[in-house]
mmCIF file of C-alpha atoms in Angstrom:
data_model
loop_
_atom_site.group_PDB
_atom_site.id
_atom_site.type_symbol
_atom_site.label_atom_id
_atom_site.label_comp_id
_atom_site.label_asym_id
_atom_site.label_seq_id
_atom_site.Cartn_x
_atom_site.Cartn_y
_atom_site.Cartn_z
ATOM 1 C CA UNK K 1 -7.281 32.085 -82.028
ATOM 2 C CA UNK K 2 -6.414 35.558 -83.385
ATOM 3 C CA UNK K 3 -5.735 38.610 -81.268
ATOM 4 C CA UNK K 4 -9.137 40.084 -82.069
ATOM 5 C CA UNK K 5 -10.826 36.872 -80.933
ATOM 6 C CA UNK K 6 -8.982 37.030 -77.612
ATOM 7 C CA UNK K 7 -10.088 40.626 -77.137
ATOM 8 C CA UNK K 8 -13.686 39.678 -77.909
ATOM 9 C CA UNK K 9 -13.485 36.863 -75.364
ATOM 10 C CA UNK K 10 -12.181 39.234 -72.656
ATOM 11 C CA UNK K 11 -14.933 41.728 -73.457
ATOM 12 C CA UNK K 12 -17.575 39.017 -73.130
ATOM 13 C CA UNK K 13 -16.110 37.920 -69.777
ATOM 14 C CA UNK K 14 -16.110 41.501 -68.452
ATOM 15 C CA UNK K 15 -19.624 42.336 -69.679
ATOM 16 C CA UNK K 16 -22.362 42.403 -67.066
ATOM 17 C CA UNK K 17 -25.842 43.897 -66.760
ATOM 18 C CA UNK K 18 -26.164 47.433 -65.438
ATOM 19 C CA UNK K 19 -27.809 46.293 -62.199
ATOM 20 C CA UNK K 20 -24.797 44.094 -61.416
ATOM 21 C CA UNK K 21 -22.460 47.069 -61.918
ATOM 22 C CA UNK K 22 -24.581 49.182 -59.584
ATOM 23 C CA UNK K 23 -24.592 46.451 -56.933
ATOM 24 C CA UNK K 24 -20.827 46.122 -57.250
ATOM 25 C CA UNK K 25 -20.420 49.913 -57.003
ATOM 26 C CA UNK K 26 -22.539 49.995 -53.852
ATOM 27 C CA UNK K 27 -20.442 47.207 -52.310
ATOM 28 C CA UNK K 28 -17.192 49.039 -53.037
ATOM 29 C CA UNK K 29 -18.582 52.317 -51.674
ATOM 30 C CA UNK K 30 -19.695 50.617 -48.465
ATOM 31 C CA UNK K 31 -16.253 49.104 -47.956
ATOM 32 C CA UNK K 32 -14.537 52.445 -48.682
ATOM 33 C CA UNK K 33 -16.792 54.529 -46.425
ATOM 34 C CA UNK K 34 -16.680 51.888 -43.697
ATOM 35 C CA UNK K 35 -12.884 51.792 -43.773
ATOM 36 C CA UNK K 36 -12.688 55.584 -43.649
ATOM 37 C CA UNK K 37 -15.170 55.762 -40.751
ATOM 38 C CA UNK K 38 -13.224 53.199 -38.687
ATOM 39 C CA UNK K 39 -9.946 55.002 -39.408
ATOM 40 C CA UNK K 40 -11.607 58.325 -38.517
ATOM 41 C CA UNK K 41 -12.746 57.007 -35.126
ATOM 42 C CA UNK K 42 -9.283 55.639 -34.352
ATOM 43 C CA UNK K 43 -7.594 58.903 -35.332
ATOM 44 C CA UNK K 44 -10.108 60.968 -33.355
ATOM 45 C CA UNK K 45 -9.407 58.870 -30.261
ATOM 46 C CA UNK K 46 -5.685 59.615 -30.656
ATOM 47 C CA UNK K 47 -6.184 63.144 -32.030
ATOM 48 C CA UNK K 48 -4.214 64.928 -29.303
ATOM 49 C CA UNK K 49 -1.297 62.538 -29.656
ATOM 50 C CA UNK K 50 -1.350 62.967 -33.421
ATOM 51 C CA UNK K 51 -1.405 66.741 -33.049
ATOM 52 C CA UNK K 52 1.557 66.606 -30.664
ATOM 53 C CA UNK K 53 3.347 64.510 -33.288
ATOM 54 C CA UNK K 54 2.680 67.171 -35.922
ATOM 55 C CA UNK K 55 4.068 69.841 -33.575
ATOM 56 C CA UNK K 56 7.486 68.113 -33.500
ATOM 57 C CA UNK K 57 8.722 69.985 -36.646
ATOM 58 C CA UNK K 58 7.769 73.227 -34.892
ATOM 59 C CA UNK K 59 9.941 72.186 -31.942
ATOM 60 C CA UNK K 60 12.833 71.501 -34.293
ATOM 61 C CA UNK K 61 12.390 74.976 -35.774
ATOM 62 C CA UNK K 62 12.472 76.627 -32.347
ATOM 63 C CA UNK K 63 15.681 74.755 -31.576
ATOM 64 C CA UNK K 64 17.211 75.949 -34.860
ATOM 65 C CA UNK K 65 16.178 79.502 -33.949
ATOM 66 C CA UNK K 66 18.054 79.236 -30.630
ATOM 67 C CA UNK K 67 14.893 79.074 -28.505
ATOM 68 C CA UNK K 68 13.788 76.549 -25.907
ATOM 69 C CA UNK K 69 11.859 73.752 -27.695
ATOM 70 C CA UNK K 70 10.208 72.772 -24.397
ATOM 71 C CA UNK K 71 8.385 76.114 -24.273
ATOM 72 C CA UNK K 72 6.541 75.782 -27.582
ATOM 73 C CA UNK K 73 3.045 77.220 -27.171
ATOM 74 C CA UNK K 74 0.011 77.141 -29.455
ATOM 75 C CA UNK K 75 -3.301 78.813 -28.657
ATOM 76 C CA UNK K 76 -6.961 78.693 -29.652
ATOM 77 C CA UNK K 77 -9.238 81.706 -29.367
ATOM 78 C CA UNK K 78 -12.679 80.111 -29.715
ATOM 79 C CA UNK K 79 -14.104 77.495 -27.318
ATOM 80 C CA UNK K 80 -14.896 75.037 -30.117
ATOM 81 C CA UNK K 81 -11.750 75.667 -32.159
ATOM 82 C CA UNK K 82 -9.576 72.888 -30.758
ATOM 83 C CA UNK K 83 -12.448 70.375 -30.982
ATOM 84 C CA UNK K 84 -13.001 71.046 -34.676
ATOM 85 C CA UNK K 85 -9.235 71.000 -35.170
ATOM 86 C CA UNK K 86 -9.226 67.457 -33.785
ATOM 87 C CA UNK K 87 -12.104 66.542 -36.115
ATOM 88 C CA UNK K 88 -10.172 67.866 -39.125
ATOM 89 C CA UNK K 89 -7.070 66.026 -37.977
ATOM 90 C CA UNK K 90 -9.065 62.791 -37.585
ATOM 91 C CA UNK K 91 -10.505 63.194 -41.096
ATOM 92 C CA UNK K 92 -7.030 63.856 -42.471
ATOM 93 C CA UNK K 93 -5.537 60.845 -40.691
ATOM 94 C CA UNK K 94 -8.510 58.660 -41.560
ATOM 95 C CA UNK K 95 -8.162 59.443 -45.249
ATOM 96 C CA UNK K 96 -4.428 58.692 -45.185
ATOM 97 C CA UNK K 97 -4.904 55.389 -43.344
ATOM 98 C CA UNK K 98 -7.903 54.298 -45.423
ATOM 99 C CA UNK K 99 -6.356 55.289 -48.757
ATOM 100 C CA UNK K 100 -4.899 51.808 -49.521
ATOM 101 C CA UNK K 101 -8.322 50.248 -48.880
ATOM 102 C CA UNK K 102 -10.112 52.881 -50.977
ATOM 103 C CA UNK K 103 -7.614 52.510 -53.831
ATOM 104 C CA UNK K 104 -8.009 48.736 -53.701
ATOM 105 C CA UNK K 105 -11.798 49.017 -53.902
ATOM 106 C CA UNK K 106 -11.529 51.368 -56.879
ATOM 107 C CA UNK K 107 -9.202 48.928 -58.624
ATOM 108 C CA UNK K 108 -11.484 45.964 -57.920
ATOM 109 C CA UNK K 109 -14.411 47.891 -59.405
ATOM 110 C CA UNK K 110 -12.679 48.869 -62.649
ATOM 111 C CA UNK K 111 -10.453 45.767 -63.051
ATOM 112 C CA UNK K 112 -13.175 43.539 -64.625
ATOM 113 C CA UNK K 113 -13.554 46.091 -67.425
ATOM 114 C CA UNK K 114 -9.838 46.057 -68.281
ATOM 115 C CA UNK K 115 -7.885 43.698 -70.472
ATOM 116 C CA UNK K 116 -5.401 41.380 -68.797
ATOM 117 C CA UNK K 117 -2.399 43.397 -70.012
ATOM 118 C CA UNK K 118 -4.077 46.634 -68.842
ATOM 119 C CA UNK K 119 -4.615 45.190 -65.359
ATOM 120 C CA UNK K 120 -0.984 44.129 -65.123
ATOM 121 C CA UNK K 121 0.096 47.600 -66.282
ATOM 122 C CA UNK K 122 -2.171 49.395 -63.813
ATOM 123 C CA UNK K 123 -1.002 47.556 -60.676
ATOM 124 C CA UNK K 124 2.523 49.098 -60.464
ATOM 125 C CA UNK K 125 1.027 52.592 -60.510
ATOM 126 C CA UNK K 126 -1.436 51.607 -57.787
ATOM 127 C CA UNK K 127 1.519 50.626 -55.613
ATOM 128 C CA UNK K 128 3.728 53.574 -56.576
ATOM 129 C CA UNK K 129 1.103 56.240 -55.866
ATOM 130 C CA UNK K 130 0.935 55.864 -52.029
ATOM 131 C CA UNK K 131 4.709 55.403 -51.848
ATOM 132 C CA UNK K 132 5.292 58.692 -53.664
ATOM 133 C CA UNK K 133 2.693 60.421 -51.504
ATOM 134 C CA UNK K 134 4.483 59.230 -48.349
ATOM 135 C CA UNK K 135 7.783 60.477 -49.787
ATOM 136 C CA UNK K 136 6.286 63.929 -50.337
ATOM 137 C CA UNK K 137 4.725 63.981 -46.870
ATOM 138 C CA UNK K 138 8.031 62.892 -45.310
ATOM 139 C CA UNK K 139 9.844 65.733 -47.073
ATOM 140 C CA UNK K 140 7.310 68.162 -45.593
ATOM 141 C CA UNK K 141 7.543 66.722 -42.081
ATOM 142 C CA UNK K 142 11.284 66.281 -41.737
ATOM 143 C CA UNK K 143 12.606 69.227 -43.734
ATOM 144 C CA UNK K 144 10.154 71.685 -45.223
ATOM 145 C CA UNK K 145 7.917 72.448 -42.229
ATOM 146 C CA UNK K 146 10.879 73.059 -39.850
ATOM 147 C CA UNK K 147 12.433 75.370 -42.446
ATOM 148 C CA UNK K 148 9.205 77.343 -42.915
ATOM 149 C CA UNK K 149 8.580 77.669 -39.177
ATOM 150 C CA UNK K 150 12.200 78.660 -38.598
ATOM 151 C CA UNK K 151 11.740 81.402 -41.213
ATOM 152 C CA UNK K 152 8.633 82.686 -39.418
ATOM 153 C CA UNK K 153 10.262 82.434 -35.978
ATOM 154 C CA UNK K 154 13.163 84.545 -37.221
ATOM 155 C CA UNK K 155 10.718 87.419 -37.732
ATOM 156 C CA UNK K 156 10.027 87.731 -34.009
ATOM 157 C CA UNK K 157 11.062 90.922 -32.277
ATOM 158 C CA UNK K 158 12.604 91.266 -28.847
ATOM 159 C CA UNK K 159 11.115 93.989 -26.658
ATOM 160 C CA UNK K 160 13.449 96.859 -25.803
ATOM 161 C CA UNK K 161 13.073 100.527 -24.944
ATOM 162 C CA UNK K 162 12.689 101.378 -28.634
ATOM 163 C CA UNK K 163 10.578 98.443 -29.845
ATOM 164 C CA UNK K 164 7.742 96.292 -28.624
ATOM 165 C CA UNK K 165 7.808 92.554 -28.009
ATOM 166 C CA UNK K 166 6.463 90.608 -30.990
ATOM 167 C CA UNK K 167 6.197 86.854 -30.481
ATOM 168 C CA UNK K 168 4.843 84.054 -32.626
ATOM 169 C CA UNK K 169 1.863 82.333 -30.975
ATOM 170 C CA UNK K 170 0.255 80.224 -33.723
ATOM 171 C CA UNK K 171 -3.328 79.054 -33.399
ATOM 172 C CA UNK K 172 -3.871 75.291 -33.389
ATOM 173 C CA UNK K 173 -6.266 75.470 -36.341
ATOM 174 C CA UNK K 174 -3.929 77.632 -38.439
ATOM 175 C CA UNK K 175 -0.898 75.451 -37.719
ATOM 176 C CA UNK K 176 -2.856 72.313 -38.673
ATOM 177 C CA UNK K 177 -4.137 73.985 -41.849
ATOM 178 C CA UNK K 178 -0.582 74.977 -42.772
ATOM 179 C CA UNK K 179 0.947 71.532 -42.348
ATOM 180 C CA UNK K 180 -2.053 69.776 -43.974
ATOM 181 C CA UNK K 181 -1.839 72.108 -46.980
ATOM 182 C CA UNK K 182 1.878 71.442 -47.328
ATOM 183 C CA UNK K 183 1.461 67.667 -47.034
ATOM 184 C CA UNK K 184 -1.345 67.556 -49.605
ATOM 185 C CA UNK K 185 0.548 69.898 -51.945
ATOM 186 C CA UNK K 186 3.748 67.885 -51.868
ATOM 187 C CA UNK K 187 1.837 64.592 -51.926
ATOM 188 C CA UNK K 188 -0.041 65.612 -55.061
ATOM 189 C CA UNK K 189 3.071 67.015 -56.736
ATOM 190 C CA UNK K 190 4.867 63.725 -56.134
ATOM 191 C CA UNK K 191 2.113 62.012 -58.173
ATOM 192 C CA UNK K 192 3.391 63.756 -61.313
ATOM 193 C CA UNK K 193 5.476 60.780 -62.559
ATOM 194 C CA UNK K 194 2.511 58.429 -61.993
ATOM 195 C CA UNK K 195 0.053 60.628 -63.902
ATOM 196 C CA UNK K 196 2.384 61.322 -66.812
ATOM 197 C CA UNK K 197 3.374 57.648 -67.042
ATOM 198 C CA UNK K 198 -0.280 56.576 -67.224
ATOM 199 C CA UNK K 199 -1.018 59.200 -69.886
ATOM 200 C CA UNK K 200 2.033 58.076 -71.852
ATOM 201 C CA UNK K 201 0.991 54.432 -71.642
ATOM 202 C CA UNK K 202 -2.460 55.183 -73.092
ATOM 203 C CA UNK K 203 -0.976 57.397 -75.818
ATOM 204 C CA UNK K 204 -2.202 60.811 -74.662
ATOM 205 C CA UNK K 205 1.276 62.150 -73.810
ATOM 206 C CA UNK K 206 4.760 61.506 -75.161
ATOM 207 C CA UNK K 207 8.238 62.138 -73.810
ATOM 208 C CA UNK K 208 8.943 64.479 -76.725
ATOM 209 C CA UNK K 209 5.892 66.606 -75.907
ATOM 210 C CA UNK K 210 6.896 66.751 -72.242
ATOM 211 C CA UNK K 211 10.441 67.788 -73.155
ATOM 212 C CA UNK K 212 9.196 70.501 -75.522
ATOM 213 C CA UNK K 213 6.948 71.956 -72.791
ATOM 214 C CA UNK K 214 9.749 72.023 -70.202
ATOM 215 C CA UNK K 215 9.995 75.842 -70.120
ATOM 216 C CA UNK K 216 6.256 76.210 -69.585
ATOM 217 C CA UNK K 217 6.365 73.537 -66.884
ATOM 218 C CA UNK K 218 9.036 75.461 -64.970
ATOM 219 C CA UNK K 219 6.970 78.657 -65.046
ATOM 220 C CA UNK K 220 3.795 76.779 -64.070
ATOM 221 C CA UNK K 221 5.632 75.094 -61.180
ATOM 222 C CA UNK K 222 6.452 78.451 -59.603
ATOM 223 C CA UNK K 223 2.918 79.748 -60.217
ATOM 224 C CA UNK K 224 1.319 76.693 -58.566
ATOM 225 C CA UNK K 225 3.829 76.868 -55.698
ATOM 226 C CA UNK K 226 2.918 80.508 -55.127
ATOM 227 C CA UNK K 227 -0.762 79.566 -54.866
ATOM 228 C CA UNK K 228 -0.409 76.483 -52.664
ATOM 229 C CA UNK K 229 2.308 77.569 -50.229
ATOM 230 C CA UNK K 230 2.609 80.418 -47.699
ATOM 231 C CA UNK K 231 3.595 83.775 -49.241
ATOM 232 C CA UNK K 232 7.352 83.576 -48.744
ATOM 233 C CA UNK K 233 10.121 82.797 -51.262
ATOM 234 C CA UNK K 234 11.438 79.840 -49.255
ATOM 235 C CA UNK K 235 8.115 77.996 -49.368
ATOM 236 C CA UNK K 236 7.590 78.688 -53.052
ATOM 237 C CA UNK K 237 11.067 77.509 -54.046
ATOM 238 C CA UNK K 238 10.734 74.525 -51.716
ATOM 239 C CA UNK K 239 7.731 73.270 -53.695
ATOM 240 C CA UNK K 240 8.719 74.498 -57.162
ATOM 241 C CA UNK K 241 12.190 72.907 -57.229
ATOM 242 C CA UNK K 242 10.973 69.360 -56.349
ATOM 243 C CA UNK K 243 8.205 69.797 -58.936
ATOM 244 C CA UNK K 244 10.768 70.582 -61.641
ATOM 245 C CA UNK K 245 12.883 67.587 -60.606
ATOM 246 C CA UNK K 246 9.811 65.335 -60.695
ATOM 247 C CA UNK K 247 8.965 66.686 -64.149
ATOM 248 C CA UNK K 248 12.367 65.532 -65.363
ATOM 249 C CA UNK K 249 11.716 62.148 -63.739
ATOM 250 C CA UNK K 250 8.383 62.040 -65.580
ATOM 251 C CA UNK K 251 10.149 62.659 -68.910
ATOM 252 C CA UNK K 252 12.610 59.844 -68.204
ATOM 253 C CA UNK K 253 9.788 57.508 -67.143
ATOM 254 C CA UNK K 254 7.836 58.293 -70.311
ATOM 255 C CA UNK K 255 10.872 57.487 -72.445
ATOM 256 C CA UNK K 256 11.299 54.148 -70.687
ATOM 257 C CA UNK K 257 7.626 53.307 -71.301
ATOM 258 C CA UNK K 258 7.872 54.268 -74.969
ATOM 259 C CA UNK K 259 10.958 52.080 -75.423
ATOM 260 C CA UNK K 260 9.213 49.175 -73.714
ATOM 261 C CA UNK K 261 6.132 49.628 -75.906
ATOM 262 C CA UNK K 262 8.315 49.779 -79.020
ATOM 263 C CA UNK K 263 10.036 46.508 -78.080
ATOM 264 C CA UNK K 264 6.698 44.818 -77.383
ATOM 265 C CA UNK K 265 5.261 46.084 -80.661
ATOM 266 C CA UNK K 266 8.320 44.862 -82.603
ATOM 267 C CA UNK K 267 8.152 41.438 -80.937
ATOM 268 C CA UNK K 268 4.419 41.177 -81.697
ATOM 269 C CA UNK K 269 4.949 42.150 -85.344
ATOM 270 C CA UNK K 270 7.723 39.579 -85.708
ATOM 271 C CA UNK K 271 5.534 36.898 -84.120
ATOM 272 C CA UNK K 272 2.632 37.762 -86.437
ATOM 273 C CA UNK K 273 4.951 37.793 -89.447
ATOM 274 C CA UNK K 274 6.336 34.390 -88.488
ATOM 275 C CA UNK K 275 2.834 32.988 -87.988
ATOM 276 C CA UNK K 276 1.690 34.404 -91.331
ATOM 277 C CA UNK K 277 4.707 32.983 -93.123
ATOM 278 C CA UNK K 278 4.125 29.564 -91.591
ATOM 279 C CA UNK K 279 0.470 29.547 -92.622
ATOM 280 C CA UNK K 280 1.331 30.585 -96.206
ATOM 281 C CA UNK K 281 4.004 27.901 -96.668
ATOM 282 C CA UNK K 282 2.692 25.266 -99.110
ATOM 283 C CA UNK K 283 2.531 21.690 -97.953
ATOM 284 C CA UNK K 284 5.215 19.342 -99.260
ATOM 285 C CA UNK K 285 3.973 17.224 -102.175
ATOM 286 C CA UNK K 286 3.111 13.666 -101.286
ATOM 287 C CA UNK K 287 5.231 10.872 -102.709
#
C-alpha cells in the first residue's frame, strides 16, 4: 500500500457525519463545563484558605522589608467586595484545576481528525503546556510577587514631625487581581516554546526566521511586559527577561524539530528509493 493510500484510509476512518461531530462536541463541552463547575465549588468552599495561601508571598515581602509578617493586614471597602473576591478566586482555582480535563476533552475531540503521526506529535505539547504554566506560576509565587510587594512596601513613609504616616493597606480585590494578572502573564509567556514549536512543526515558522526577528522580539517583550505588569521597572524587567530567555529556548527547540524532520524526510526518501529500485529490478531469467 502506498503512502497516499494509507492517508486515504486514515481520512476515511476519521470521517463522520456532521451530526456525529455535533454530538461529540456537546459531550466534550458537558464534561469540560462539569469539571470546571465541580472544581469551582471545591475552590469556593476553601476560598478563604486559598486566599491566605496567596497572601504568603506578601508576608515574605514584609519580612524582607524588616516588618512584622504576623501583622499583615488587607482591607475591603465595600460590603460585597470580599464575597466577589472569593468568587473570582474560585473561578481562577477552578480553571487551573480543571485545565487538564478541559485540555484532554479538546484533544479527544480533535484527535479523530488527525493522522496517527500528528496525534503522536501533539501529545508531548499537551503534556508540556501545563508543566510550563506551573513553572511560570511558581516563579511568580516564590520570587516575583515577594519582590514586587517588597518594592511597594519600601515606599511607605514613617510619620514624624515633618511628614505624615503613609502605610500600605492593600484591598483584597486589588491584591488578588495583581497576583492573578502576574500568574496568567507568566503562565502565558511560558507557553512561548510550545507555540513556536507547534508552528515550526506545521511549517509556519522556522528557526532562521525566529533568529532574524530576535531584535524585534526583545523590544516587543518589554512592550508587552509594560502592559501586563504594574508600572514599575522591576516588574517589567521581571517579565521581559524570562520572555527573552524563553524566546531563545524557542529558537533552540525549533532547530531540534527541523533537524528531526530532516532526518525523517531523508529516511523516508531512502526507503522510497530502495522500494522503487527493488520494484524496477528485472526478474532473473528462468533456466
